[in-house]
Short mmCIF file of C-alpha atoms in Angstrom, two decimals:
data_model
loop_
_atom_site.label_atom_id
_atom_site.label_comp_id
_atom_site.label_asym_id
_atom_site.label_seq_id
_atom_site.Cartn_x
_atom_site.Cartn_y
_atom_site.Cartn_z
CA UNK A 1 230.50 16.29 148.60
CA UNK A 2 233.72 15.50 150.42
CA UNK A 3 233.01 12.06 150.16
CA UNK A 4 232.70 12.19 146.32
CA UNK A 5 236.12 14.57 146.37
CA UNK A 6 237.61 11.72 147.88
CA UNK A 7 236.10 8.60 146.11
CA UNK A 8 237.15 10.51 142.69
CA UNK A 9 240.78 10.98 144.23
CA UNK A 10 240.89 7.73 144.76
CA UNK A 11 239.74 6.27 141.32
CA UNK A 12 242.15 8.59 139.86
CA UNK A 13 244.89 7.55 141.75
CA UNK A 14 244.50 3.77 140.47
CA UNK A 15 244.05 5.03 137.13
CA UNK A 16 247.59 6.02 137.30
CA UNK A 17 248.90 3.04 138.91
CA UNK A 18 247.02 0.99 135.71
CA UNK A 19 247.56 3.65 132.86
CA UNK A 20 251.21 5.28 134.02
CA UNK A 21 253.03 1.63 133.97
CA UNK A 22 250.82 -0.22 131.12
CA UNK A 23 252.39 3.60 129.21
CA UNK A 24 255.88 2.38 130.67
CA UNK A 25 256.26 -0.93 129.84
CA UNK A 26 254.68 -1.07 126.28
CA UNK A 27 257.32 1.97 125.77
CA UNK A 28 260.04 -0.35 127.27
CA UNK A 29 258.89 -2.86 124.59
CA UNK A 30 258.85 -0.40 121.53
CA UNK A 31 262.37 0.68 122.47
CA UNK A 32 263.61 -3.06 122.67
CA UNK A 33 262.22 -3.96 119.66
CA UNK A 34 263.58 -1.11 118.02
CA UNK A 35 266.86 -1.65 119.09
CA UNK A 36 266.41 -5.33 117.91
CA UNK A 37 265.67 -4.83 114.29
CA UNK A 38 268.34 -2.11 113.87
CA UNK A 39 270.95 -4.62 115.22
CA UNK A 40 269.26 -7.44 113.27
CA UNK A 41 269.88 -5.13 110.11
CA UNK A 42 273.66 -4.34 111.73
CA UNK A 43 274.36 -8.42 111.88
CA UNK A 44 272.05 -9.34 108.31
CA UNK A 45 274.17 -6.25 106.82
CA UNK A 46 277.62 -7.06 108.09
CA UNK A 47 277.02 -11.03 107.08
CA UNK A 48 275.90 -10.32 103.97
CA UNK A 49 278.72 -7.96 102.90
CA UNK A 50 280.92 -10.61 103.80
CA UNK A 51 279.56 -13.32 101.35
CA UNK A 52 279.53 -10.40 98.85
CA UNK A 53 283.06 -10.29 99.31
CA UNK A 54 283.82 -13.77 99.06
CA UNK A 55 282.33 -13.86 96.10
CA UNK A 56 284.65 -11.15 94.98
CA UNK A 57 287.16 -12.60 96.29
CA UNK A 58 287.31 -16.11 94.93
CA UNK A 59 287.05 -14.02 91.69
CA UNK A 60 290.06 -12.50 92.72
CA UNK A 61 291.65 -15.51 93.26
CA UNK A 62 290.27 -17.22 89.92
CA UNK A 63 291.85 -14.47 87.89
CA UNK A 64 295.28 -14.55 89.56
CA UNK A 65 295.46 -11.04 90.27
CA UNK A 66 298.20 -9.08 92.06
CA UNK A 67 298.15 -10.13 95.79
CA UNK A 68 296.90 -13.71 94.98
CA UNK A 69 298.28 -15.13 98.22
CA UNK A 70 296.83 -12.17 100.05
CA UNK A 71 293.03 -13.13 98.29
CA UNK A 72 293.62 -16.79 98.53
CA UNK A 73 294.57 -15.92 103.04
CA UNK A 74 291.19 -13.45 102.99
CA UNK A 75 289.44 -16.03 101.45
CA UNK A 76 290.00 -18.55 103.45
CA UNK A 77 289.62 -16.09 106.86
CA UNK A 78 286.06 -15.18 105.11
CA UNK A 79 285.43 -18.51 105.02
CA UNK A 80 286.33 -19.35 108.97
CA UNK A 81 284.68 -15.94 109.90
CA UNK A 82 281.16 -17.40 108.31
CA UNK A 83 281.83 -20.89 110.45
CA UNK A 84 281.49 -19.12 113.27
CA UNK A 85 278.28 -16.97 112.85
CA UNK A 86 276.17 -17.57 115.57
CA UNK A 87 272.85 -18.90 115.49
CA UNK A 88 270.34 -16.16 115.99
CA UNK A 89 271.64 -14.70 113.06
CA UNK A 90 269.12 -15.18 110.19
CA UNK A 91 272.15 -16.28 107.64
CA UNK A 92 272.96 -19.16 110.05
CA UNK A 93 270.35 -21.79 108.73
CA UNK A 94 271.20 -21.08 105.07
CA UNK A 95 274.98 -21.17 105.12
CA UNK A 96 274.49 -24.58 107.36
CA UNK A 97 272.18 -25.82 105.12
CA UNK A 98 272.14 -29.07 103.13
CA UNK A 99 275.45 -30.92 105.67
CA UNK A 100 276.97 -27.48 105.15
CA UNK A 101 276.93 -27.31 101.52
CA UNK A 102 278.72 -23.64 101.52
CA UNK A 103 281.82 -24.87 103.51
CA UNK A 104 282.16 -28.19 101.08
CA UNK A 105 282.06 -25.88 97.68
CA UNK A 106 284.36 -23.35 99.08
CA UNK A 107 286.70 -26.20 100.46
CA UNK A 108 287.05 -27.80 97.13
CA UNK A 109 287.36 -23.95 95.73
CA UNK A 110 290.66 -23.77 97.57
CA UNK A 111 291.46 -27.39 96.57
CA UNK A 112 291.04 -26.62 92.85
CA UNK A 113 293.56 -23.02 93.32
CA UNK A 114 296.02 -26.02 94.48
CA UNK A 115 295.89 -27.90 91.63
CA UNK A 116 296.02 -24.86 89.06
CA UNK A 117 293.90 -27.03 86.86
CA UNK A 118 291.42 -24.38 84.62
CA UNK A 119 289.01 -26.85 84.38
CA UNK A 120 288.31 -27.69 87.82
CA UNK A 121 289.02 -24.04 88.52
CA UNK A 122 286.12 -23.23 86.46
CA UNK A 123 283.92 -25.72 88.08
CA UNK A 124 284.78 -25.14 91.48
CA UNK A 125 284.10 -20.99 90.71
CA UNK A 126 280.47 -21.96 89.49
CA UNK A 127 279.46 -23.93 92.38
CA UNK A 128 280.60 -21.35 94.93
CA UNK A 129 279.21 -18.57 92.99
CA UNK A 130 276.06 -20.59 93.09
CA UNK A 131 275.72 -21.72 96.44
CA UNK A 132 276.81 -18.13 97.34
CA UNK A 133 274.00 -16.44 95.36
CA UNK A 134 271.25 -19.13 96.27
CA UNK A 135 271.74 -17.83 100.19
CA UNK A 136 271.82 -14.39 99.41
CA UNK A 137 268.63 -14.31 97.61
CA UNK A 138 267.22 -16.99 100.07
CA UNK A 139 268.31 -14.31 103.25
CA UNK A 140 267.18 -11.90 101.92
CA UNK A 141 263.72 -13.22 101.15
CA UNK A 142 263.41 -14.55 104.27
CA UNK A 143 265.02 -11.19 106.57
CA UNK A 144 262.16 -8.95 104.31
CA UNK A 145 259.49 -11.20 105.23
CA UNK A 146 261.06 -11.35 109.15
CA UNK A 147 261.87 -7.58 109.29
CA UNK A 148 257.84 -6.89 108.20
CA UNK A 149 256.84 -8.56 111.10
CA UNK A 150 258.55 -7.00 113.51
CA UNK A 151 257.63 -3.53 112.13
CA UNK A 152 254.33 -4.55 112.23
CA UNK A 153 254.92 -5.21 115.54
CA UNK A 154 256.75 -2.49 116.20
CA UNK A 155 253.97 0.04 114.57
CA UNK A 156 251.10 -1.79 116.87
CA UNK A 157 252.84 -1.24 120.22
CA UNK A 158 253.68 1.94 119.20
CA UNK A 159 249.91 2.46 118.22
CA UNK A 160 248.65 1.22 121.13
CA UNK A 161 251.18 3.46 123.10
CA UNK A 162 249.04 6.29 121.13
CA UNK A 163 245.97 5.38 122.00
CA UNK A 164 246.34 4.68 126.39
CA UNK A 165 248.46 8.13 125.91
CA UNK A 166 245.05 9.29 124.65
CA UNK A 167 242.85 7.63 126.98
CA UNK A 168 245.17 8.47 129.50
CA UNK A 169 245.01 12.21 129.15
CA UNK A 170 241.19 12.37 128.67
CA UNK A 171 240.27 10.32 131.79
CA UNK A 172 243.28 10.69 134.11
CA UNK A 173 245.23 14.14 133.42
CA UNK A 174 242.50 16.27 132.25
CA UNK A 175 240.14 15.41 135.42
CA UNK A 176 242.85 15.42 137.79
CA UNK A 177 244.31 19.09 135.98
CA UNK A 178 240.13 20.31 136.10
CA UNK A 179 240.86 18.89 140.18
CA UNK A 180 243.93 21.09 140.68
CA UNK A 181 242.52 24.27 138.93
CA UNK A 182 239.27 24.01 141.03
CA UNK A 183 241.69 23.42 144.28
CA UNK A 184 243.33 26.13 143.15
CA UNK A 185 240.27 28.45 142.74
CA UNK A 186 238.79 27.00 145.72
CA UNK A 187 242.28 28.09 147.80
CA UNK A 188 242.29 31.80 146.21
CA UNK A 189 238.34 31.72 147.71
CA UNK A 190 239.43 30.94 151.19
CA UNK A 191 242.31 33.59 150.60
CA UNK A 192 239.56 36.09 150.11
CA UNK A 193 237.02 35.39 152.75
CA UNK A 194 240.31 35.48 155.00
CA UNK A 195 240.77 38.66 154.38
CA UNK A 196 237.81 40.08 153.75
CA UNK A 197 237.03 37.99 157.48
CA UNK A 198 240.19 39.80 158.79
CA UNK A 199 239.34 43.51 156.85
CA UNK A 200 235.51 43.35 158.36
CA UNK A 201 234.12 42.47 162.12
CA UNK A 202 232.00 39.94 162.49
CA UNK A 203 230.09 41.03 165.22
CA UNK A 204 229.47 44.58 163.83
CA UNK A 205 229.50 43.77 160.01
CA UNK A 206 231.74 47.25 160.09
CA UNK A 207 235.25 47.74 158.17
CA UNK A 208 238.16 46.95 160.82
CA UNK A 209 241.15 48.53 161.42
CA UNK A 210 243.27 47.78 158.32
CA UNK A 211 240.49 48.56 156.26
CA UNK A 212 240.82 52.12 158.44
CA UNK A 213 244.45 52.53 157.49
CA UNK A 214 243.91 51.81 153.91
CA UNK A 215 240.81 54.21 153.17
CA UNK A 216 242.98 56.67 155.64
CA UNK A 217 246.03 56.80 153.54
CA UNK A 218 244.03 57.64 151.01
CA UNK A 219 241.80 59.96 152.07
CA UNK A 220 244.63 62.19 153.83
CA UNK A 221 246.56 62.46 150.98
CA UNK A 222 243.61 63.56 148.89
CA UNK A 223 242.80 65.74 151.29
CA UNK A 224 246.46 67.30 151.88
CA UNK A 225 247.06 67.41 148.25
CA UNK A 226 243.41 69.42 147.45
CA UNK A 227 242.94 71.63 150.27
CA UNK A 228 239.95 69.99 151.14
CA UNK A 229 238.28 69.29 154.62
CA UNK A 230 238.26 66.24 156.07
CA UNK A 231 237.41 65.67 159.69
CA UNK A 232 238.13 62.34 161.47
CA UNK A 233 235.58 61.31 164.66
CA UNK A 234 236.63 58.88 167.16
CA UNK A 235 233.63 57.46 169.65
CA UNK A 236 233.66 54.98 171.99
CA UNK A 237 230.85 53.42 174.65
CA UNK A 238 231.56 55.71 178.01
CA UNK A 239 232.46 52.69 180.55
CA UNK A 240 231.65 50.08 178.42
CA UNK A 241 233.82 47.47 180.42
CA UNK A 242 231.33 48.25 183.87
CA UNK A 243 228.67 47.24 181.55
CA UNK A 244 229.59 43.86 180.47
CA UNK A 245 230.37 42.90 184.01
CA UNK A 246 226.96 44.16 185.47
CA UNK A 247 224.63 43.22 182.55
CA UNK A 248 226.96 40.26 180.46
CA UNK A 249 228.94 40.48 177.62
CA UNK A 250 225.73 39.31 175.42
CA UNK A 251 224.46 42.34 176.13
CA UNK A 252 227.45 44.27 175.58
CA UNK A 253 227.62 42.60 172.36
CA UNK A 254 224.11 43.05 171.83
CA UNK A 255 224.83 47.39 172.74
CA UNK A 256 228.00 47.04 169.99
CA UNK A 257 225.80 46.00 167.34
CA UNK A 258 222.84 48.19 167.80
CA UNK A 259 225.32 51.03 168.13
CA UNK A 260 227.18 50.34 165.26
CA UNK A 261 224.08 49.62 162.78
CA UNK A 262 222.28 52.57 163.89
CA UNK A 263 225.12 55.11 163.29
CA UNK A 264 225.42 53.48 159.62
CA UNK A 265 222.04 53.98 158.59
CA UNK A 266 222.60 57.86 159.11
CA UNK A 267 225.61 58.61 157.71
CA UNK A 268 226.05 60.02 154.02
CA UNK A 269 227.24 58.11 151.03
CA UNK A 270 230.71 59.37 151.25
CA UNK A 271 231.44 58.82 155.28
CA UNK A 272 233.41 55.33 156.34
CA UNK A 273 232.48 53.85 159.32
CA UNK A 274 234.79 51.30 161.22
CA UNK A 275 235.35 49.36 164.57
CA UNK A 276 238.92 49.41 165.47
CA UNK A 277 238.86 47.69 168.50
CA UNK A 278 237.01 46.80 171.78
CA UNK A 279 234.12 49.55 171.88
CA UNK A 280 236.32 51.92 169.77
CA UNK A 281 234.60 53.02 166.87
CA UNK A 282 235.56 55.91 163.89
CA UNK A 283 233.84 57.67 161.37
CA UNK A 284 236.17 58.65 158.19
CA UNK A 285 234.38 62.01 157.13
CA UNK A 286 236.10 63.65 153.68
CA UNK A 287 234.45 67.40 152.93
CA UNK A 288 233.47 67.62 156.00
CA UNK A 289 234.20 70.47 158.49
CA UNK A 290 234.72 70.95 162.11
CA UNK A 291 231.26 72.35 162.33
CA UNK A 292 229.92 69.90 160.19
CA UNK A 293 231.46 66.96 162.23
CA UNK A 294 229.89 68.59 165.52
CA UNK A 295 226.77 68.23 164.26
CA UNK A 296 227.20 64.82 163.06
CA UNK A 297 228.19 63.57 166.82
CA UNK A 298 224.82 65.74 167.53
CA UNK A 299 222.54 63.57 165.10
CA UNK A 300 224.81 60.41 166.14
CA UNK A 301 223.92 61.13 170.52
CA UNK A 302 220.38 61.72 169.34
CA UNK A 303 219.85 58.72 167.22
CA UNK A 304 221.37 56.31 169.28
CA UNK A 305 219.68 57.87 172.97
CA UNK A 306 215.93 57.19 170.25
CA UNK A 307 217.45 53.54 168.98
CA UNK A 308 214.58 51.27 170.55
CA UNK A 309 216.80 48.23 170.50
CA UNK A 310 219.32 50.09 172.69
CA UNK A 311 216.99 51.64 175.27
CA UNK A 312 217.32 48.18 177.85
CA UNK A 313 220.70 49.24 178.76
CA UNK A 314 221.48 52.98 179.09
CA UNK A 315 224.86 54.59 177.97
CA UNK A 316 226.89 57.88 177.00
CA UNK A 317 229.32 57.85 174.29
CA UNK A 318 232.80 60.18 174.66
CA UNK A 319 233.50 61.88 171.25
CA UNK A 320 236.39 62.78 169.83
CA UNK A 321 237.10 65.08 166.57
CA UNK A 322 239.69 65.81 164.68
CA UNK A 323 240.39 68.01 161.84
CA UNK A 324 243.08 66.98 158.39
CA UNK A 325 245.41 69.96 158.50
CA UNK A 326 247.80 70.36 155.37
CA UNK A 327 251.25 68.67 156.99
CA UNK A 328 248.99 65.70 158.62
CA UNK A 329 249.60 62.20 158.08
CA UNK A 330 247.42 58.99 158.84
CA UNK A 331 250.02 58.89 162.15
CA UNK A 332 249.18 62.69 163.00
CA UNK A 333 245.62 63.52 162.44
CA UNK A 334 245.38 59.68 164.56
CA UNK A 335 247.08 61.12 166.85
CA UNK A 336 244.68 64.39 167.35
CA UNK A 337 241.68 62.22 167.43
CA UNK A 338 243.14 60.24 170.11
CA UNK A 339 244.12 63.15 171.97
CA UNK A 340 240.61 64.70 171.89
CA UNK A 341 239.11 61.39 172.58
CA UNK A 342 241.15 61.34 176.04
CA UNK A 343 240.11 65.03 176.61
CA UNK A 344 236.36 63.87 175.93
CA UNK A 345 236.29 61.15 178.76
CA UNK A 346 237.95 63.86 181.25
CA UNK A 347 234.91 66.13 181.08
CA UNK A 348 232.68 63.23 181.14
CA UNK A 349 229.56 60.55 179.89
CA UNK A 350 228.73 61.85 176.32
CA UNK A 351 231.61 64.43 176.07
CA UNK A 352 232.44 65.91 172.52
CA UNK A 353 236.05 67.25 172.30
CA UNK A 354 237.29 68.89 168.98
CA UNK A 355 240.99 69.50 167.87
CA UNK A 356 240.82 72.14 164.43
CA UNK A 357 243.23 72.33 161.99
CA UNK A 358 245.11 74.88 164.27
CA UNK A 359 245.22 72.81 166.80
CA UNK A 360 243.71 74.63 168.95
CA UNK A 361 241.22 73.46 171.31
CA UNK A 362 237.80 73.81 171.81
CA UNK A 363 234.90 71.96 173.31
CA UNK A 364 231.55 71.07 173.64
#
């Protein structure tokens, strides 16, 4: 399975080194050509307007209106301005045409203004009216039919943009978004068995001790805030550290587990049983009484001295009980239990020791 993580990892990462700069470069390309037909439309639009007005100007000029030497100077700086239109331009071939046809009619245009004759005037005005219409109509057939194919162009890049964005997000960024989402869900998993690993012990299958503190809290301040009883009983395995060394700590852990699956099969639905260390075990007991909890380390000491699996090895358990009074905390009533636990070991190998609500001590 890792093996197949990894080979798909892979693919996907050459699918973006193909897809990702294929995407880049054909955007590149749409952007350039772009750019190139509006400033073809800039330099077609700009040229144009000036044979437009050089047309109106020789009129201008024809007429003798006011300004005439200004028209007959524009014209004639029209005139050098369309000399010197460079040749990418699409106007270029057709104002060059025929040994520069254009430059010869409006030469002999300025020629004719000289001699102030109307007649040559007149024919001079018709040829460069001529010429000049012939290459407008002539560019601009010829830019429409140019312009179409680059927008054509323009519209299949773009297209084809479309369709590897589309191919791209199907088979690149949707399986590699379904691979983060399941990494994702697959980290939040490990999160949990973490700590569900670090709430429960292994060897015991029992609740540990922050799983303790939590039910605890909660249980205290229920009872506290109720009035009702709640008893707390603290064991652990009387020696239990003389027992590894003489019989092997797979035996102690074999005594651990035994004890701890035997008590759980015998306590009642509402009871919480956890391991909070070493051979330190504690049974959370809401509506339960002092008496009540003696009797339940009575039933525990006789199940566990009858637990076949346990008979091999022989040994006592030290009890100790404590009782929720109505100013105790998790801190306190642990306290008490701890307390009577210590008291338990004093008078011996299978010792109960109970602390009331009172505080006042009695024993068994």
């Amino acid at each position: 399975m890792d093996d197949s993580n990894m080979r798909h990892k892979e693919i996907n990462k050459y699918k973006y080194r193909i897809t990702l700069p294929v995407i880049i470069i054909l955007s590149l390309m749409a952007v350039y050509s772009f750019h190139s037909i509006i400033i073809e439309q800039k330099r077609v639009s700009d040229t144009r307007n000036r044979l437009v007005e050089l047309k109106t100007t020789a009129y201008y000029v024809y007429t003798k209106s006011s300004g005439l030497e200004y028209n007959l100077h524009r014209f004639k700086s029209l005139v050098e301005e369309l000399k010197k239109i460079p040749k990418e331009n699409v106007f270029y071939k057709l104002i060059h045409a025929n040994d520069d046809e254009l430059f010869i009619v409006a030469k002999r245009f300025i020629d004719a203004t000289a001699t102030e004759t109307q007649q040559a005037m007149n024919t001079a005005l018709k040829n460069l009216d001529n010429t000049l219409s012939t290459i407008i109509n002539n560019t601009f057939e010829n830019y429409k039919s140019e312009i179409n194919t680059k927008i054509k162009i323009e519209y299949a890049i773009l297209f084809l943009i479309c369709i590897l964005g589309i191919i791209h997000y199907f088979l690149v960024d949707n399986p590699m978004r379904h691979e983060l989402n399941r990494n994702a869900r697959e980290k939040e998993t490990s999160k949990s068995t973490i700590r569900k690993l670090a709430e429960r012990d292994t060897l015991t299958n029992l609740p540990g001790r922050m799983k303790f503190y939590e039910e605890s809290e909660r249980e205290i301040s229920s009872a506290t805030r109720y009035g009702s009883d709640l008893s707390l009983i603290k064991m652990d395995i009387h020696d239990f550290k003389t027992i590894n060394q003489k019989y092997g700590q797979k035996a102690g852990d074999k005594i651990l587990a035994g004890f701890a699956r035997a008590v759980r099969k015998h306590l009642r639905r509402p009871d919480s049983f956890f391991r909070v260390g070493g051979d330190k075990f504690i049974i959370l007991a809401p509506h339960t009484t002092s008496k009540n909890a003696i009797n339940l380390t009575d039933k525990i000491q006789s199940i566990v001295s009858n637990y076949r699996p346990l008979k091999d090895i022989p040994f006592k358990i030290n009890t100790g009980i404590a009782s929720c009074g109505q100013e105790d905390t998790t801190e306190t009533l642990l306290n008490k239990v701890d307390n009577a636990l210590k008291e338990s070991k004093k008078k011996g190998p299978g010792s109960v020791y109970l602390i009331a609500e009172s505080t006042q001590i009695s024993e068994k």
